[in-house]
Coordinates of C-alpha atoms in Angstrom, one line a residue:
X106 CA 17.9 17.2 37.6
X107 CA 19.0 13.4 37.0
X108 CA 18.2 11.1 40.0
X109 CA 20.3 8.9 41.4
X110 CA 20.6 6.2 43.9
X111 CA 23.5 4.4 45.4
X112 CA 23.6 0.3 44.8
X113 CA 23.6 -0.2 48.4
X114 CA 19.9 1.6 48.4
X115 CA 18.8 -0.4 45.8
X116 CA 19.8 -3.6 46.6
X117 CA 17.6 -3.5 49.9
X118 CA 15.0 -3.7 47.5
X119 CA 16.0 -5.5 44.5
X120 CA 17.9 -8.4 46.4
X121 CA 14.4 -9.7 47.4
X122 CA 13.6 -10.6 43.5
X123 CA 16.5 -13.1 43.4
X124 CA 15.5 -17.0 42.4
X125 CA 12.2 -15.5 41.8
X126 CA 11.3 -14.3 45.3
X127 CA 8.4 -11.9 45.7
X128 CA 9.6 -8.4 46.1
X129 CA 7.1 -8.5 49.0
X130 CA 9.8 -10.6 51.2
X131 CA 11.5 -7.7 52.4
X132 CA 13.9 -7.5 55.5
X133 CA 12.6 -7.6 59.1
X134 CA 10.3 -4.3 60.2
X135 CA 10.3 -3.6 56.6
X136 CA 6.6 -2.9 55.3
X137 CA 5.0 -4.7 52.5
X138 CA 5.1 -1.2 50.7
X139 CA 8.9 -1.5 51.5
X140 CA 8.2 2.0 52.6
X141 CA 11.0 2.1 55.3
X142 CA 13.3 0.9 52.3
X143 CA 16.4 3.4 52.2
X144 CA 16.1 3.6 47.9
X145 CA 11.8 4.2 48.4
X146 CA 12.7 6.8 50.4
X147 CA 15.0 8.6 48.9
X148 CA 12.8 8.5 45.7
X149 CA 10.1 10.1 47.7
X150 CA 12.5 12.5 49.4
X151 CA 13.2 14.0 45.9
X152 CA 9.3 13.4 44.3
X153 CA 8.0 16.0 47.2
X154 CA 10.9 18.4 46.5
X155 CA 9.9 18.7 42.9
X156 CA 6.2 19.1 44.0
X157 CA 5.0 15.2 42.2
X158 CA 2.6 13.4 43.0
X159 CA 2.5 10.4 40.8
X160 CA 4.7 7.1 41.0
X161 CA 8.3 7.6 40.8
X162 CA 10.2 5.8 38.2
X163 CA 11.5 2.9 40.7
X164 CA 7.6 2.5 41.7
X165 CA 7.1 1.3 38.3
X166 CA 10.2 -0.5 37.8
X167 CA 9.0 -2.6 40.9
X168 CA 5.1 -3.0 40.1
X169 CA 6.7 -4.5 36.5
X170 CA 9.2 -7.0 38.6
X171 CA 6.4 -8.5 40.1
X172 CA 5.1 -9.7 37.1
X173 CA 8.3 -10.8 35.3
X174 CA 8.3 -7.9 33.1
X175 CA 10.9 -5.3 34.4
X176 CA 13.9 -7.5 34.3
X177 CA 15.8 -5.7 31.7
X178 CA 15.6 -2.1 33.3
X179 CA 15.6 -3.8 36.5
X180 CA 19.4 -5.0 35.1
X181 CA 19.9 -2.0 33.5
X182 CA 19.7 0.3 37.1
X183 CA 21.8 -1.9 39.1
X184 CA 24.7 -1.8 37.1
X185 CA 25.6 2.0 36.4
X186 CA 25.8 4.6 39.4
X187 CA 25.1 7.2 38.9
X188 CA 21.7 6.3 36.5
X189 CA 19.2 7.6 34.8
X190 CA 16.2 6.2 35.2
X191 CA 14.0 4.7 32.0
X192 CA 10.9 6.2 31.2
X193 CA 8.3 4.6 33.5
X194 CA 5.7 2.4 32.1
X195 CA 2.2 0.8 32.9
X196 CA 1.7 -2.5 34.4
X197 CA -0.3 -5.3 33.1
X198 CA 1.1 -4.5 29.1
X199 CA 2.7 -8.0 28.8
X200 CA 7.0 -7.4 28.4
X201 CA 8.2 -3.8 29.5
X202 CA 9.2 -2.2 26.6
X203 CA 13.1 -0.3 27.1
X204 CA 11.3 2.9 25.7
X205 CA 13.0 5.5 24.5
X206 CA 15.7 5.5 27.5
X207 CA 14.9 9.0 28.1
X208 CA 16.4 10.7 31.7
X209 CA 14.5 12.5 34.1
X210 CA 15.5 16.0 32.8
X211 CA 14.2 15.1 29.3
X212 CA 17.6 14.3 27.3
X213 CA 17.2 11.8 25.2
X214 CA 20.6 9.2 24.5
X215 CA 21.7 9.1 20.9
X216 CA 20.4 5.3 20.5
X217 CA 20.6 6.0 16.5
X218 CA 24.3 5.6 17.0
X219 CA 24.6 2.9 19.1
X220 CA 22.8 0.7 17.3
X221 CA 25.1 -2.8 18.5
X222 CA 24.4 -2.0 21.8
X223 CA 20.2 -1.0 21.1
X224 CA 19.8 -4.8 19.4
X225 CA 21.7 -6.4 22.2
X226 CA 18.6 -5.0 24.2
X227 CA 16.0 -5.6 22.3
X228 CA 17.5 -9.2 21.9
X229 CA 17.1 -9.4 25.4
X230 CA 13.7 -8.7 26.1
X231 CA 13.4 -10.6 23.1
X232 CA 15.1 -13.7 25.1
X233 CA 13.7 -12.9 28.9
X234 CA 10.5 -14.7 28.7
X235 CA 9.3 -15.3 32.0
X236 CA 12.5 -16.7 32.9
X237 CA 13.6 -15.9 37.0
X238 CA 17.5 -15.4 37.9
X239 CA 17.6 -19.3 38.9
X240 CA 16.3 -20.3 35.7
X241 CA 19.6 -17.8 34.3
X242 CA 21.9 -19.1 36.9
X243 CA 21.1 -23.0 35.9
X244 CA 21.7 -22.1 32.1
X245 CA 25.4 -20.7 33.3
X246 CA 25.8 -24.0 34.4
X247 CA 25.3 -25.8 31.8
X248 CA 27.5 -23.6 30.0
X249 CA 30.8 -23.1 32.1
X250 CA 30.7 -27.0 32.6
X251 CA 31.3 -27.8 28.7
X252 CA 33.8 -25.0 28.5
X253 CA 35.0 -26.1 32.0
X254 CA 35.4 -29.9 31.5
X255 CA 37.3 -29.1 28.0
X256 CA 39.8 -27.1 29.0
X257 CA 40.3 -28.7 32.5
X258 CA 40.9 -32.7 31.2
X259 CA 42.8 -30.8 27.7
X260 CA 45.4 -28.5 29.6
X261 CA 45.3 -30.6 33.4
X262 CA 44.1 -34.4 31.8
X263 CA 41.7 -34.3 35.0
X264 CA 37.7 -33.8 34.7
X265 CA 36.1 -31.6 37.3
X266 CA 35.7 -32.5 41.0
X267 CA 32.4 -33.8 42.3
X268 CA 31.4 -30.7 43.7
X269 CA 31.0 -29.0 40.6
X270 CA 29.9 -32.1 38.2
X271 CA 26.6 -31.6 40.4
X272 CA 24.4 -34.8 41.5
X273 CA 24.4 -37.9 39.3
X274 CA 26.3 -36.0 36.4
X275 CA 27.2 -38.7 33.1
X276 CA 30.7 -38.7 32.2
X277 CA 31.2 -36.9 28.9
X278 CA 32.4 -38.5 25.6
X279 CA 35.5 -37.2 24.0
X280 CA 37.4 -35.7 26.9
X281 CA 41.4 -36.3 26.5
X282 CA 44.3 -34.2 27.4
X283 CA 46.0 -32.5 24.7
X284 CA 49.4 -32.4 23.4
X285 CA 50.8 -29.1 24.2
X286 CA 53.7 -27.0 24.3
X287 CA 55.2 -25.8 27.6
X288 CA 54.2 -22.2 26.9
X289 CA 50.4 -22.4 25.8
X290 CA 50.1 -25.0 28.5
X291 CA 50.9 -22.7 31.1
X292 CA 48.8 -19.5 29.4
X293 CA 46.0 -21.8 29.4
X294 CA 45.9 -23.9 32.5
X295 CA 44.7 -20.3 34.2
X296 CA 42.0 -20.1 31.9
X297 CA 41.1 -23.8 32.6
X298 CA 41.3 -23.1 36.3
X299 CA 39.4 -19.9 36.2
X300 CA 36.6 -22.0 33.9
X301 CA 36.7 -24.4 37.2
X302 CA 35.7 -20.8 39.1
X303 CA 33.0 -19.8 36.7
X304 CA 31.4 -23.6 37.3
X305 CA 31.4 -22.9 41.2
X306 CA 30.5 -19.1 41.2
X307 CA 26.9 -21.1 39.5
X308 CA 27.2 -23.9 42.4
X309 CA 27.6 -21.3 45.3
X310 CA 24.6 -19.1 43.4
X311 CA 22.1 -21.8 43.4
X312 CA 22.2 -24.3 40.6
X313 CA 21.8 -27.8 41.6
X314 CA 22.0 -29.5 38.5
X315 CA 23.9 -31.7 37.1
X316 CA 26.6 -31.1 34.6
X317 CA 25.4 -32.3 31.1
X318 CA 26.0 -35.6 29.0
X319 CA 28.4 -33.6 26.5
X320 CA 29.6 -35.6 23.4
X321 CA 32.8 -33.2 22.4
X322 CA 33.9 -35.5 19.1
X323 CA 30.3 -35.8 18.0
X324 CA 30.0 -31.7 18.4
X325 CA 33.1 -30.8 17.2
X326 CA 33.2 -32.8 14.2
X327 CA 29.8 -31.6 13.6
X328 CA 30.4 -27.9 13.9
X329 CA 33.3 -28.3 11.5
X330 CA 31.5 -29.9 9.0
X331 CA 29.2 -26.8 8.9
X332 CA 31.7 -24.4 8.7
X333 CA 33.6 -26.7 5.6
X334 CA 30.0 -26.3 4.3
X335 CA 28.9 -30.3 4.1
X336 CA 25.6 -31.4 3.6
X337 CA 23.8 -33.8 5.5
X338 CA 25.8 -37.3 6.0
X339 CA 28.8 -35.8 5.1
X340 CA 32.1 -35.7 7.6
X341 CA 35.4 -33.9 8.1
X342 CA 36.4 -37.8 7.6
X343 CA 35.4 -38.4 4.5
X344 CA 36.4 -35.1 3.4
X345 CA 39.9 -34.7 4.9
X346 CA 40.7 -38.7 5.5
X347 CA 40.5 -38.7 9.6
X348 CA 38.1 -36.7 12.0
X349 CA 38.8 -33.3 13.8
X350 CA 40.9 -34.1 16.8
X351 CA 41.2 -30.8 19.2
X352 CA 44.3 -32.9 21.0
X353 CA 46.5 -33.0 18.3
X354 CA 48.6 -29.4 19.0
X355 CA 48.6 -26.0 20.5
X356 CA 46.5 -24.9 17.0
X357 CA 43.9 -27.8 17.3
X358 CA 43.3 -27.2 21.1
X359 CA 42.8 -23.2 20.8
X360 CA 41.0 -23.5 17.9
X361 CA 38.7 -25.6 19.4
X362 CA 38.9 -23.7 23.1
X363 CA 38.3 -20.1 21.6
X364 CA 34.9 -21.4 19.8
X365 CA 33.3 -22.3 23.3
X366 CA 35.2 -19.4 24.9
X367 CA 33.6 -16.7 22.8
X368 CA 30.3 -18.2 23.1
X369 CA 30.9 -17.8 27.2
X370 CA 32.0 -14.4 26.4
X371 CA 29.3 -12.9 24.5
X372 CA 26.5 -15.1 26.0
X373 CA 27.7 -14.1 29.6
X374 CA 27.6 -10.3 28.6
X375 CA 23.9 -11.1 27.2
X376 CA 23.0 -13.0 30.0
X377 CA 24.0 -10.3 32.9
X378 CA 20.6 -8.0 31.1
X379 CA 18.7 -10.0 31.7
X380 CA 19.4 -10.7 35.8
X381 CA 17.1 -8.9 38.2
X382 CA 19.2 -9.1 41.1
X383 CA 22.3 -7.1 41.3
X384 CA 24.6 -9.6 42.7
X385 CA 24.1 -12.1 40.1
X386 CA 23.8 -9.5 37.3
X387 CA 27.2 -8.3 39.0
X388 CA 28.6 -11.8 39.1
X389 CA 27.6 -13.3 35.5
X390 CA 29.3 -9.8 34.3
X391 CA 32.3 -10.9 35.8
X392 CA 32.3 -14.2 33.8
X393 CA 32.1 -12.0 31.0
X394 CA 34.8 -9.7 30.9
X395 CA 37.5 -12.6 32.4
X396 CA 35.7 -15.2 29.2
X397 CA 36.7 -12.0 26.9
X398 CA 40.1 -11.7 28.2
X399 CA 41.5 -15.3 28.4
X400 CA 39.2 -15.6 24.7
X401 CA 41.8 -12.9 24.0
X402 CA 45.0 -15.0 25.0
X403 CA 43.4 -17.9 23.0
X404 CA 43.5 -15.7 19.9
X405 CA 46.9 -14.3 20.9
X406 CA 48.5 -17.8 20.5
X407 CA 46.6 -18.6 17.2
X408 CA 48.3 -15.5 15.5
X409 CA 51.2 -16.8 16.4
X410 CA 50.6 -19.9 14.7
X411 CA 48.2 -18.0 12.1
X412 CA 50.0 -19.7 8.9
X413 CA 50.8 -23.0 10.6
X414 CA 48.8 -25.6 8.8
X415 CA 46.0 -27.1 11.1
X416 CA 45.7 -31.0 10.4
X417 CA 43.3 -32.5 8.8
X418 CA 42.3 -29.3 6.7
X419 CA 45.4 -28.2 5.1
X420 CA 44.1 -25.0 5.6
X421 CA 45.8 -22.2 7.7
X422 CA 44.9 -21.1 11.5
X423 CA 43.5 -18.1 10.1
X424 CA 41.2 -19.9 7.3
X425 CA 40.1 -22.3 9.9
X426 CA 39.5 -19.6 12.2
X427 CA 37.9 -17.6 9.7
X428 CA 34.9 -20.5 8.8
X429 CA 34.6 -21.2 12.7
X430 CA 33.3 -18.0 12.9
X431 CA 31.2 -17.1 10.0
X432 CA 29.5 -20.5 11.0
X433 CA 29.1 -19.0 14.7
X434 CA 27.5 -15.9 12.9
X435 CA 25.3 -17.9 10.6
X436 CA 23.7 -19.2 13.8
X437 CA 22.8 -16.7 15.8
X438 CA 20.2 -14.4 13.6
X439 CA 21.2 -11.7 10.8
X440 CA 23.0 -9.1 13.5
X441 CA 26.7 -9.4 12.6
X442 CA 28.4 -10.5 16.1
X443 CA 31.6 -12.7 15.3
X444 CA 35.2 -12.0 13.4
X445 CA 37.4 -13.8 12.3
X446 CA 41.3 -13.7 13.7
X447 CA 42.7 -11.3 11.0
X448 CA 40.1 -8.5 10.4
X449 CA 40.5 -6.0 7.2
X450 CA 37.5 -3.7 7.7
X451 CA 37.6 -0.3 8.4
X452 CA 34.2 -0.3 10.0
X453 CA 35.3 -2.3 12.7
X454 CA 38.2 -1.6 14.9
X455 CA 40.9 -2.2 12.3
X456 CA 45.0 -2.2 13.0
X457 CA 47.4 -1.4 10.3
X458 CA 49.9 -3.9 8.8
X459 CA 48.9 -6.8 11.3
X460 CA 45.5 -6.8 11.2
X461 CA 45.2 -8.6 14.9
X462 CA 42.2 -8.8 15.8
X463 CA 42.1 -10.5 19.3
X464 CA 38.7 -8.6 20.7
X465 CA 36.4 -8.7 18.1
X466 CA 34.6 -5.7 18.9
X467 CA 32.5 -2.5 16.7
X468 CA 34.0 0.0 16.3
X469 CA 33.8 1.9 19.2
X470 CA 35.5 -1.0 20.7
X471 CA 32.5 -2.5 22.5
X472 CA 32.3 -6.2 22.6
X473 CA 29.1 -8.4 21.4
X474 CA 26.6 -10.1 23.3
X475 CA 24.0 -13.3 22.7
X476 CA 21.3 -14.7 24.5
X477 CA 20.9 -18.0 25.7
X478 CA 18.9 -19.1 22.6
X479 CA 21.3 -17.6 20.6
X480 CA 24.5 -19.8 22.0
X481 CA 22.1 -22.6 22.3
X482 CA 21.2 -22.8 18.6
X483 CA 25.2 -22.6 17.5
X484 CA 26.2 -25.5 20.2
X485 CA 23.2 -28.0 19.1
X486 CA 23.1 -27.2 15.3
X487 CA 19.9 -25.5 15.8
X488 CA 18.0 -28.7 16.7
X489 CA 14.4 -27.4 18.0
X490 CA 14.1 -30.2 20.4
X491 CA 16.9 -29.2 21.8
X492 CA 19.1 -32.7 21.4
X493 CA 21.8 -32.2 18.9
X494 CA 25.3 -31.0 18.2
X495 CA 27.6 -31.5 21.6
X496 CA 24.2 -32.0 23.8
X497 CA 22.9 -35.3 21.9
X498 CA 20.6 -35.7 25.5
X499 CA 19.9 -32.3 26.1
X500 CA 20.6 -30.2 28.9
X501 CA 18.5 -29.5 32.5
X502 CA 16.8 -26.5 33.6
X503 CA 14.2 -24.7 31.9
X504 CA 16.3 -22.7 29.5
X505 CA 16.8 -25.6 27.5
X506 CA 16.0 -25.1 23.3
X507 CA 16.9 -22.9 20.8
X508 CA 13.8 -21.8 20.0
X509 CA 12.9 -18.2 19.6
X510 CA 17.2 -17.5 19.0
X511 CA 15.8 -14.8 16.3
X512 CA 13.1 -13.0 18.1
X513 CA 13.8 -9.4 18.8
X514 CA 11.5 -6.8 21.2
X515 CA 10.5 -3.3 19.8
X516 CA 10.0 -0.3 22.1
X517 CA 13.6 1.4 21.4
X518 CA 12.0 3.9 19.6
X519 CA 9.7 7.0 20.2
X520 CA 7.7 5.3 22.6
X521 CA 4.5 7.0 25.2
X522 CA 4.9 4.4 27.3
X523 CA 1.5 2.6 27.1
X524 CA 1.7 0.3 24.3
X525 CA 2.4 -3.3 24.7
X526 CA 5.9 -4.5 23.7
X527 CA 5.8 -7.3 20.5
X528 CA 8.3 -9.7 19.9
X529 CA 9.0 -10.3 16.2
X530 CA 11.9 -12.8 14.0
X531 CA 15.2 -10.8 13.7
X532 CA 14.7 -11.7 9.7
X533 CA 11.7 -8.7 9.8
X534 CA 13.7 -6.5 11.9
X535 CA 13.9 -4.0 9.1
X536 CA 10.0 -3.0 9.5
X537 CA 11.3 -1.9 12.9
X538 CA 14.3 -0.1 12.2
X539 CA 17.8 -2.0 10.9
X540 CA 20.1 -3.8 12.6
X541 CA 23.0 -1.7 12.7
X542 CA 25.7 -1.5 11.7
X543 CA 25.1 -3.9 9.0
X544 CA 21.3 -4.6 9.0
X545 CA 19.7 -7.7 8.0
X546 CA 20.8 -9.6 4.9
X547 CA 19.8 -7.7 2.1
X548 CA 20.9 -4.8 3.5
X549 CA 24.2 -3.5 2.4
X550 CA 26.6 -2.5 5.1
X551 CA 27.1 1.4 4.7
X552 CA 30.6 2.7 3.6
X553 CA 31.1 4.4 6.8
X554 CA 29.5 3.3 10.0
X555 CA 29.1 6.6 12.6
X556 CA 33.1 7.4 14.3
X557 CA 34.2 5.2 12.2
X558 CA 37.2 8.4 10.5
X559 CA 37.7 9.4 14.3
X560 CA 40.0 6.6 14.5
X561 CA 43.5 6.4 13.5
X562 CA 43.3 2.9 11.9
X563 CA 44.1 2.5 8.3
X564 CA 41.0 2.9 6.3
X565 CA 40.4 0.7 3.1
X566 CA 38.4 2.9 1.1
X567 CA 35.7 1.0 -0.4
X568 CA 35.8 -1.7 2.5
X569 CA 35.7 -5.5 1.7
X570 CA 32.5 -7.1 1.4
X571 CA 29.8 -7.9 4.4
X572 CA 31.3 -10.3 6.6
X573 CA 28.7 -13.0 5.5
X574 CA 31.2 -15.9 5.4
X575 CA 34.7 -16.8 5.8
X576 CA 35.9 -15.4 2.5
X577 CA 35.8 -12.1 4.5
X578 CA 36.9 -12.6 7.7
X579 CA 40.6 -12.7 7.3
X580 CA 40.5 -15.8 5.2

């Protein structure tokens, strides 16, 4: 029989583990066993009805958040009710492993199939390090206060208020207010005042630091000359006669908006696995479903304007878009996790005629998710130092480089629950099982990913090629 526990039971428990705490800091008259705990005993209520004897699975799950190394599982119970729980595992074996996800009455979950959702996992444990929830909550930070700042000055022409710059934060380079139509300026000053929210939902959970120095022309221009494929010391400028300006027009400023939004999007979802404490994991999943939705009214407007010419390229909204994103994938490992605004390809969620594509998801409609790293190595160009792109100075707190963006975490698969987890480059991930649906480059994409004929989308029988770069993302 599955066992369950109610999120009020739980978090008397796990809300001890936030910032880092030790879970031994329980409430008052509480034991340092935490055996008065309503979840503990509950758990024991049921291990003496079915006659056990050993450690139920929550014992392990809070012997491995004492040394840093539940944190994914941890996440992973506080944010479905009714659970099941994850295979317990032994302490002391370096990262906690996911295991095989197997339930207490010995089903097993059909991970072969959900193979978007098993790599956003093991990208996780991957990530988690030995990072604490404050460490998580001071990487948000830094994150809603570039989005923040650009769409508040480009829709409001007002930076944010002191309260949420944080102490001693350096005014930004590049922040003007944008020349808009009445319409997108009115869908979009919600977004830029809910992107003030997200900045003081990481103020009011803990993060003291300041905002970062962030140099929008010299990232902007930068990213673009990635995706327009320039080498080294060569610029949009010299290649189009004048810099990218994200002011210019409605196209410009979504363009520009939607490439940090989806970055807030997916990182946010990634970012809520790897919380221990149910509030925050709670909260930073909140940032991530309203970042997918107002990312969504951002992609509405450009396919509006989808064959309006975006200065300086002379390209269309939908051929800019379309290198935006394969650069976006190019940076973040081998897993496909970015489309473009049109999207053609039957093994993705696909409609007929129109081609919209304004929630770039698989295609079981489930949206993508990065890691910190991940995000970190697309905004600064993949410097390893962790000074480039729109952060030419860096950013605070100690999730601060790129490095380790590709590393991925075994453990998904048959698993006994002893060995020690290992952490390997998402280029080898095939000696571990592929990246689905697409696997690693090299790999080609099958015909027919898994549900993909339960749909009623128009199916392209052959398929157009991997999305590997903007020829094939609605270009």
């Amino acid at each position: 029989m599955m066992q369950t526990t109610s999120m009020l039971q739980r978090n008397v428990c796990t809300q001890h583990r936030a910032f880092g705490q030790s879970p031994s800091k329980h409430s008052a008259g509480c034991g340092s066993k935490c055996g008065r705990c309503p979840a503990r005993l509950t758990v024991k209520a049921v291990a003496k009805e079915q006659g056990a004897t050993c450690k139920t699975p929550v014992d392990y799950l809070r012997d491995a958040a004492k040394a840093s190394m539940g944190a994914v599982l941890a996440a992973t119970m506080t944010l479905t009710t009714p659970i099941a729980y994850a295979a317990p595992f032994d302490t002391g074996t370096g990262m906690a492993p996911t295991g095989n996800l197997r339930s207490t009455d010995g089903s097993s979950y059909k991970l072969d199939k959900l193979g978007i959702p098993a790599t956003h996992v093991r990208a996780g444990i991957g990530a988690r390090k030995d990072y604490t929830d404050k460490d998580i909550v001071d990487f948000l930070c830094n994150t809603e206060c570039i989005e923040g700042r650009f769409d508040t000055m480009g829709v409001q022409g007002k930076d944010f208020k002191a309260d949420l710059l944080g102490p001693n934060s350096k005014p930004s380079k590049g922040l003007r207010k944008a020349n808009l139509s009445p319409r997108t300026k009115a869908l979009l000053e919600e977004v830029a005042l809910s992107e003030q929210g997200h900045a003081l939902y990481t103020r009011q959970a803990g993060s003291t630091i300041p905002c970062p120095y962030v140099d929008y022309d010299k990232g902007f221009n930068a990213v673009f000359a990635r995706a327009y494929g320039l080498k080294d010391g060569e610029t949009i400028a010299k290649l189009f006669g004048s810099d990218w300006d994200p002011y210019v027009n409605d196209a410009t400023f979504a363009l520009s908006m939607v490439f940090l939004e989806e970055l807030g999007a997916t990182g946010n979802k990634g970012l809520a696995l790897l919380h221990v404490n149910p509030v925050l994991a709670d909260g930073t999943a909140g940032l991530a479903t309203s970042a997918t939705a107002f990312a969504a009214i951002e992609r509405s407007i450009l396919f509006d304007l989808k064959d309006e010419i975006v200065p300086p390229t002379n390209e269309t909204v939908a051929q800019v878009f379309a290198r935006l994103s394969a650069y976006r994938d190019s940076m973040d490992g081998p897993q496909l996790d970015d489309q473009g605004l049109l999207n053609k390809d039957p093994r993705f969620i696909t409609v007929p005629d129109s081609f919209v594509n304004n929630i770039p998801t698989d295609i079981r409609g489930l949206t993508y998710s990065r890691t910190p790293l991940m995000n970190l190595n697309i905004l600064m160009l993949g410097a390893k130092d962790g000074k480039g792109g729109f952060f030419p100075e860096g950013i605070a707190g100690r999730i601060n480089t790129p490095e380790g963006f590709d590393n991925l975490a075994s453990g998904l698969d048959d698993w006994e629950g002893k060995q020690e987890a290992k952490q390997m480059p998402a280029s080898e991930a095939e000696n571990d099982g592929p990246i689905l649906p697409e696997g690693p480059p090299g790999n080609l994409i099958p015909k027919v990913v898994p549900g993909q004929n339960s749909l009623t989308q128009e199916l392209i029988p052959q398929g157009p090629p991997v999305n590997e770069n903007y020829k094939t993302r609605g270009y």
